Tab-separated table of C-alpha atoms in Angstrom:
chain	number	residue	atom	x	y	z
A	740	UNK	CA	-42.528	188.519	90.885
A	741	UNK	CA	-39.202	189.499	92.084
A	742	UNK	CA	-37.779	186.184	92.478
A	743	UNK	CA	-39.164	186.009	88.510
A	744	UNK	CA	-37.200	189.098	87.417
A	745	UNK	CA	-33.888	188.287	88.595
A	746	UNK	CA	-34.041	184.969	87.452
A	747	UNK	CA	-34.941	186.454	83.975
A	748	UNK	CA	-32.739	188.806	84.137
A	749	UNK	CA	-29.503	186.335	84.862
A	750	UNK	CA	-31.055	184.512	81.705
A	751	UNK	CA	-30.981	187.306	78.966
A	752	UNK	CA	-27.793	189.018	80.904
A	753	UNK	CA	-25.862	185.528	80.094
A	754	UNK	CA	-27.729	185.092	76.592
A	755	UNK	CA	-26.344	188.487	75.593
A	756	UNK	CA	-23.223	187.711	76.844
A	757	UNK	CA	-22.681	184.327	74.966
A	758	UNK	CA	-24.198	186.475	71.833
A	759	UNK	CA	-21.317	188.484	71.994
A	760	UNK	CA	-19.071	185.587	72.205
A	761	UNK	CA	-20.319	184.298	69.121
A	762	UNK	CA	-20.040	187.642	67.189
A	763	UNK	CA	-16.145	187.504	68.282
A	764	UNK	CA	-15.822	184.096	66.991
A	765	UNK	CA	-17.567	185.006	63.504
A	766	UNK	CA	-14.919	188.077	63.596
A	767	UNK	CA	-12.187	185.776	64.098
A	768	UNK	CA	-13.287	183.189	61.581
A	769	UNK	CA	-13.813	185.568	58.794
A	770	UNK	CA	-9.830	186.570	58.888
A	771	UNK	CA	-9.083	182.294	59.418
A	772	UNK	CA	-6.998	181.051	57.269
A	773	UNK	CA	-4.493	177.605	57.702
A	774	UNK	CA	-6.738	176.950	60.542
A	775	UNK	CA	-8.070	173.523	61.977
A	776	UNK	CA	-11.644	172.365	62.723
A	777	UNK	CA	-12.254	170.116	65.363
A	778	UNK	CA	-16.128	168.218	65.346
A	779	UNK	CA	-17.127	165.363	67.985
A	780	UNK	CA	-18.412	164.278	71.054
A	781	UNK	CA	-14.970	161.858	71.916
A	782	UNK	CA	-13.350	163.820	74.729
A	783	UNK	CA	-10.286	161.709	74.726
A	784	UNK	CA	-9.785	162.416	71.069
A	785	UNK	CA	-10.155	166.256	71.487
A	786	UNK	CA	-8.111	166.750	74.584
A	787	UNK	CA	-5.048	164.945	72.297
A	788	UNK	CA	-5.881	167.124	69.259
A	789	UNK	CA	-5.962	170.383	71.233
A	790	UNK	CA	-2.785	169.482	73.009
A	791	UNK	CA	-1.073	169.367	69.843
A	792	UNK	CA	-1.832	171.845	67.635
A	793	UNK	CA	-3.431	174.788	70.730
A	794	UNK	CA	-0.068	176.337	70.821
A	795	UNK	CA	0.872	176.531	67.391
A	796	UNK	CA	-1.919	176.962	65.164
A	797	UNK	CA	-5.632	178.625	65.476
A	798	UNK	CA	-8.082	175.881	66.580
A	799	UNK	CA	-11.750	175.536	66.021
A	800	UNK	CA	-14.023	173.608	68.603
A	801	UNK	CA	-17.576	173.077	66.967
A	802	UNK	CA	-20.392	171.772	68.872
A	803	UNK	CA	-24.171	172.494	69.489
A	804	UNK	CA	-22.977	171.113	73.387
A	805	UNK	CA	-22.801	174.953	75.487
A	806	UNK	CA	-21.613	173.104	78.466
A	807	UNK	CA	-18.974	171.384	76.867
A	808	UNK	CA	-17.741	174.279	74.979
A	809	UNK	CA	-17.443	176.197	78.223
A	810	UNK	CA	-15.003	173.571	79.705
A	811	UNK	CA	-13.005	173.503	76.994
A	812	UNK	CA	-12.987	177.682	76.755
A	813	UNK	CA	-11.885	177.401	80.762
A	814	UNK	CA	-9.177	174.765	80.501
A	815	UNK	CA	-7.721	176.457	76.791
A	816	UNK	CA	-8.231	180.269	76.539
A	817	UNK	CA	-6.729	180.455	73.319
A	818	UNK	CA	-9.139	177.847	71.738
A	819	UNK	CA	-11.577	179.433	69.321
A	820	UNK	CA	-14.901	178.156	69.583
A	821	UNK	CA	-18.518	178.050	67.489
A	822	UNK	CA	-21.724	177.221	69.663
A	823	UNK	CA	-23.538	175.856	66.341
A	824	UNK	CA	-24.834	172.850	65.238
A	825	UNK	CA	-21.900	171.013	62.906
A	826	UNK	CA	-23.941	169.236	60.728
A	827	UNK	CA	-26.470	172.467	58.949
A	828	UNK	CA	-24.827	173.737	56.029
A	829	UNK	CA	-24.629	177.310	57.342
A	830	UNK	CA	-22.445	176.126	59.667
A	831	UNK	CA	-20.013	174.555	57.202
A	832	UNK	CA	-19.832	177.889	55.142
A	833	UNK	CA	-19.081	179.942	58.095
A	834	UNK	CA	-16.180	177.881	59.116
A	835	UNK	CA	-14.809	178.350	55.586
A	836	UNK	CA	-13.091	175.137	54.887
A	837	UNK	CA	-11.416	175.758	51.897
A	838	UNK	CA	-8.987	178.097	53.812
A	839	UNK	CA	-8.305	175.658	56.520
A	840	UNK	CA	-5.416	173.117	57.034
A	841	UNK	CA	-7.694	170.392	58.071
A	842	UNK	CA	-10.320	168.754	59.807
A	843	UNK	CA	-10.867	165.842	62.474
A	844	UNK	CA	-14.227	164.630	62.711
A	845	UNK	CA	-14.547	162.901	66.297
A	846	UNK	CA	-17.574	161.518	66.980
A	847	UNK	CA	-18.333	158.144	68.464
A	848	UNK	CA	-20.584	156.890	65.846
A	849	UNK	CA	-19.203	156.284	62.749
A	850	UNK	CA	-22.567	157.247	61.152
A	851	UNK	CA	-21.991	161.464	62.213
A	852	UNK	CA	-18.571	161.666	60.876
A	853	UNK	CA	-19.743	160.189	57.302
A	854	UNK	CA	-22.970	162.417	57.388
A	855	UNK	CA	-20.474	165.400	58.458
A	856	UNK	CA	-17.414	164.644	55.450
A	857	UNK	CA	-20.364	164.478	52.732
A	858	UNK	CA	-21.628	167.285	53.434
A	859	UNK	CA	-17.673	168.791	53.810
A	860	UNK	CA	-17.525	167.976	50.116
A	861	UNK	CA	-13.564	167.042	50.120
A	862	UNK	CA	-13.390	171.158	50.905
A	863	UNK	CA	-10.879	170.376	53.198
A	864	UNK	CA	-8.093	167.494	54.275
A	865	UNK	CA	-10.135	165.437	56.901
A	866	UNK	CA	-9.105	162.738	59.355
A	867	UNK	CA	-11.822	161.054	61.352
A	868	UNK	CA	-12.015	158.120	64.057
A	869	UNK	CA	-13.092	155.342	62.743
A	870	UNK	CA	-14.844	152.787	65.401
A	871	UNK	CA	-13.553	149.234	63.255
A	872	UNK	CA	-16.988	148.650	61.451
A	873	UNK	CA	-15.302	146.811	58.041
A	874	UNK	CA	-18.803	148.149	56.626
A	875	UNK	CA	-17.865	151.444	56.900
A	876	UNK	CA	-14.402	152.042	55.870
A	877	UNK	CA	-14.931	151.876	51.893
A	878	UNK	CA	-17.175	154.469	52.892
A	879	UNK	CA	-14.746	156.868	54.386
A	880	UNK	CA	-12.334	156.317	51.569
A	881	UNK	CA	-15.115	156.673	48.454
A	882	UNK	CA	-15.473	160.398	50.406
A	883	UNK	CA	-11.725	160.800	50.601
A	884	UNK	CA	-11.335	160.712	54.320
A	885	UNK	CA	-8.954	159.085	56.119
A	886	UNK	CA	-9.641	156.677	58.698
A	887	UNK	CA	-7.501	155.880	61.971
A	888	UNK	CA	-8.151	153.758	64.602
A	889	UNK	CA	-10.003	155.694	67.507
A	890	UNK	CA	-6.734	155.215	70.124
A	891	UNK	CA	-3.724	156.880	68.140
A	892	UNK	CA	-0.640	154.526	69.397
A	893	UNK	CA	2.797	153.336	68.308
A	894	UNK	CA	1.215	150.913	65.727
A	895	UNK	CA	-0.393	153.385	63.867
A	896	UNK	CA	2.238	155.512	63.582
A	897	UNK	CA	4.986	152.464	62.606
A	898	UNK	CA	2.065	151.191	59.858
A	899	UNK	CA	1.123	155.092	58.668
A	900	UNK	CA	4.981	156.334	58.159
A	901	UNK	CA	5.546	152.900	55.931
A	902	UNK	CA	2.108	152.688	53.760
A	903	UNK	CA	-0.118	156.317	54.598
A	904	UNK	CA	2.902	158.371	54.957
A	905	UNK	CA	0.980	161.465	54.425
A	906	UNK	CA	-1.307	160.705	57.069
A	907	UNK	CA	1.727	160.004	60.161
A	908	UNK	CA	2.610	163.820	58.778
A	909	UNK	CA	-0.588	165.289	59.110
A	910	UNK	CA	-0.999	163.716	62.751
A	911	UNK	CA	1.859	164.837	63.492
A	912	UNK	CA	0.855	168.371	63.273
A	913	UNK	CA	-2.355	167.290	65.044
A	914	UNK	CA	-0.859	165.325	68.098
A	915	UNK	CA	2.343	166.052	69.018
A	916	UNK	CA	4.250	169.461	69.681
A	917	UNK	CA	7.745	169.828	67.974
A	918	UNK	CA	9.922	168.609	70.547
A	919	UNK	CA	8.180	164.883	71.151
A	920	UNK	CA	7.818	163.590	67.514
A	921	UNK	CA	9.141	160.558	66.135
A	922	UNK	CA	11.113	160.480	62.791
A	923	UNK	CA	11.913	157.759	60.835
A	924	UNK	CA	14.842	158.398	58.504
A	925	UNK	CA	17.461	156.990	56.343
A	926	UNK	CA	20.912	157.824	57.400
A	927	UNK	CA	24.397	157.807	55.463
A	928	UNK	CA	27.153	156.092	57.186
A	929	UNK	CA	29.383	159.259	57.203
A	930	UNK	CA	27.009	160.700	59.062
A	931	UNK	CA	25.827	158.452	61.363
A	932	UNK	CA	28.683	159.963	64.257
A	933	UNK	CA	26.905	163.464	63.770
A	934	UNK	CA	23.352	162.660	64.151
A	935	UNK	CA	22.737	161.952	67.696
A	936	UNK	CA	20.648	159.809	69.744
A	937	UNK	CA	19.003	156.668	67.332
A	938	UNK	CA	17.743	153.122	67.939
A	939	UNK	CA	19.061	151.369	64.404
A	940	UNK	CA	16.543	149.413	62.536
A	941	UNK	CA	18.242	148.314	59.673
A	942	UNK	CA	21.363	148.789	57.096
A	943	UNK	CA	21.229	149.605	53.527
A	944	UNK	CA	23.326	147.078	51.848
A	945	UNK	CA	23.210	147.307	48.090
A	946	UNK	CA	19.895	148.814	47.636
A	947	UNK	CA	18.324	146.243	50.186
A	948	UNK	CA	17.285	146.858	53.935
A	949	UNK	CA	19.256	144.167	56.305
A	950	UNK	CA	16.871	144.294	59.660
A	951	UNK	CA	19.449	144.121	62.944
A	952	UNK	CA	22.677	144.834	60.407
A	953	UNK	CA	24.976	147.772	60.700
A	954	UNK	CA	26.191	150.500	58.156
A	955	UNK	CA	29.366	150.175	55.790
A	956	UNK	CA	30.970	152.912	54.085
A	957	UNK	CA	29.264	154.004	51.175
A	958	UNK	CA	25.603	152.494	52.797
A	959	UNK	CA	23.713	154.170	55.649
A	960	UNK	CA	21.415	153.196	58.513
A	961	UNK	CA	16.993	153.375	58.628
A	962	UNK	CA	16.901	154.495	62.052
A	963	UNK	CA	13.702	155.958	64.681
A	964	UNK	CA	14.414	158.435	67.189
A	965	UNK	CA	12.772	161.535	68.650
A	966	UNK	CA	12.951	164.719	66.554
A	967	UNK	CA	15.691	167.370	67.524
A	968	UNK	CA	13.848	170.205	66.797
A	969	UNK	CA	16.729	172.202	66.519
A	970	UNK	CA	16.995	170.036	63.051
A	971	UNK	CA	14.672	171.989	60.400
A	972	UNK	CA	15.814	169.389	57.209
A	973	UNK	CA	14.366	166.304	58.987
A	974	UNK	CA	11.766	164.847	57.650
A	975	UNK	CA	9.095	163.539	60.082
A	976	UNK	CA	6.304	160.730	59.665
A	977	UNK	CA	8.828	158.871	56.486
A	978	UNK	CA	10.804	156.171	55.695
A	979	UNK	CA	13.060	157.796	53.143
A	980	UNK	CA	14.577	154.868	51.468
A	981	UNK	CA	12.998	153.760	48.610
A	982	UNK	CA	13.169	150.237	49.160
A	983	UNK	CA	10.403	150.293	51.626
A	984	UNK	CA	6.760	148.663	50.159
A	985	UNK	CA	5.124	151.654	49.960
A	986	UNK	CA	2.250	149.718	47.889
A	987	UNK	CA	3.014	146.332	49.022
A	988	UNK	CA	-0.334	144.594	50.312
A	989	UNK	CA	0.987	141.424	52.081
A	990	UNK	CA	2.208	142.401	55.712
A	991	UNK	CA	3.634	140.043	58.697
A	992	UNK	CA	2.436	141.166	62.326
A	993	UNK	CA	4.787	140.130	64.683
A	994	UNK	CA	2.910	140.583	68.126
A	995	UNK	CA	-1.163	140.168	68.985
A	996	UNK	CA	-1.266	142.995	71.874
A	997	UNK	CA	-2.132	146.220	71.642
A	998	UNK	CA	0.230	147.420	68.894
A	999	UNK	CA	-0.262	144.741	67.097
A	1000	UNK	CA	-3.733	144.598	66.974
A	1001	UNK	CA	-3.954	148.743	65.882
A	1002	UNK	CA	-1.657	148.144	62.869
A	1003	UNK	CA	-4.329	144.946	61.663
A	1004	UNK	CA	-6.766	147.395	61.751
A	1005	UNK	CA	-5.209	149.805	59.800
A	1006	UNK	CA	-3.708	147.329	57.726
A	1007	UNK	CA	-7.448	146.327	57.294
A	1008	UNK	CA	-8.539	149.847	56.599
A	1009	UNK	CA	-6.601	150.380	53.125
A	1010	UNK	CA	-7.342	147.086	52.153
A	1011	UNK	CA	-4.076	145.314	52.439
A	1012	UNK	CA	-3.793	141.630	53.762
A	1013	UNK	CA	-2.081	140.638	57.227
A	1014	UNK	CA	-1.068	137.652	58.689
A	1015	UNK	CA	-0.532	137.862	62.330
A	1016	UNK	CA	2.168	136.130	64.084
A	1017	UNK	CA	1.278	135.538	67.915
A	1018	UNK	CA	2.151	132.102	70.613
A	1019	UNK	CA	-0.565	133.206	72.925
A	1020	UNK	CA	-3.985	131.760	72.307
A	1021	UNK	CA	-5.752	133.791	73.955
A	1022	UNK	CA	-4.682	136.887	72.185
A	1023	UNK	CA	-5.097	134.780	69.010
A	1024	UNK	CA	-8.544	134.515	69.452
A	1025	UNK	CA	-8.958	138.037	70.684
A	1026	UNK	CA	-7.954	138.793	67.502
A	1027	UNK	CA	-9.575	136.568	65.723
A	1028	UNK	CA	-13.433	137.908	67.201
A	1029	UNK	CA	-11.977	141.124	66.027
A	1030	UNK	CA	-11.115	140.619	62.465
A	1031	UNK	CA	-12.357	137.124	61.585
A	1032	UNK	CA	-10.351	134.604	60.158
């Protein structure tokens, strides 16, 4: 009988305790506003979110998993959490996602992150995972989510900042703090002395990008390089010269690999057509079980 009580007494000592919790977090949430909701089960994918955006911006971590939740509260103190489950619609109003920045949906199926943006109601700018199922992706888009491959790499970025350039800026803000973000600019040739460290991808040359050429006076120079932060004018996630194909939708894929393989399936995602150049076979055929023919 005593071994009974203090057993039941741990039990409604912690229940009370992780009542009070979530009375703190509906406090907190009813002031939110330019906040970001994080959904899922994909660890990976929330450990890069909440790198990115914990020390900047108010954070939401929704899940019906208590001992997940917990791990997260230890490792981030700062992180704001709701022990509910995402997908009843009481939830959803609580969170009040017409106030917030934006939402990631992270789940592993593609299945809970559709079921969870339909019932979001385009409330709020979402970005989900999306696990490569060509079924699925006119899916995502008819509910006005956008889709990224599951393992956010150099290829997405290069194929977002040059067709989805709204998305590489909203990721951005998601995965990176200021001081390690790429930017992809245009720059004029006076300038080019002034504006630190840059690997050159191109000259403008009468209104028409010249890969591996340099600057003249009067043109400028498309370079990539890591954001100064102490610049506040730069743009991050664009290509600023017009010239670019921002609605072109024949691309050439020079490389197989990794990269290469994460910008075909974005490429694939927005319904543009690729054709990859690669001299190994076997990452040929690799790609080839991937994506077809």
């Amino acid at each position: 009988i005593v071994l009974s009580a203090h057993v039941y007494a741990r039990v409604v000592v912690e229940e009370v305790y992780n009542l009070k919790i979530v009375r703190q977090m509906e406090k907190v949430l009813e002031q939110a506003k330019g906040h970001f909701l994080i959904f899922g089960d994909d660890r990976e994918l929330i450990n890069k979110i909440i790198e990115g955006l914990i020390r900047r911006n108010s954070v939401f971590l929704v899940s019906e998993d208590r001992e997940m939740l917990q791990e997260y509260k230890t490792e981030y103190p700062e992180l704001n959490y709701i022990l509910a489950k995402p997908t009843k619609a009481e939830t959803i109003d609580q969170l009040r996602p017409d106030e917030a920045t934006g939402a990631y949906l992270l789940f592993r199926e593609d299945e809970k992150n559709i079921m969870l943006a339909a019932m979001l109601e385009k409330r709020v700018r979402i970005i989900s995972s999306f696990g490569g199922d060509f079924a699925s992706a006119p899916r995502f888009r008819k509910l006005g989510v956008e889709p990224i491959s599951p393992h956010f790499s150099g290829g997405l970025k290069m194929v977002s900042s040059m067709i989805r350039p709204q998305v590489a800026e909203l990721l951005d803000k998601f995965l990176f703090p200021d001081t390690a973000l790429l930017d992809f600019r245009s720059i004029p040739h006076e300038e080019l002395a002034s504006s630190g460290p840059y690997a050159s991808l191109a000259s403008l040359e009468d209104g028409k990008m010249v890969f591996g050429g340099k600057s003249a006076p009067g043109g400028g120079q498309v370079v990539v390089a890591f954001r100064d932060p102490s610049s506040a004018s730069t743009v991050l996630g664009h290509m600023e010269s017009p010239e670019l194909p921002q609605s072109s939708d024949k691309f050439l894929v020079l490389g197989g690999g990794m990269i290469g393989a994460t910008v075909v399936a974005e490429l694939d995602a927005t319904l543009r057509r690729s054709v990859v150049i690669e001299p190994s076979k076997e990452k040929i055929e690799h790609m080839r079980k991937r994506f077809g023919e």
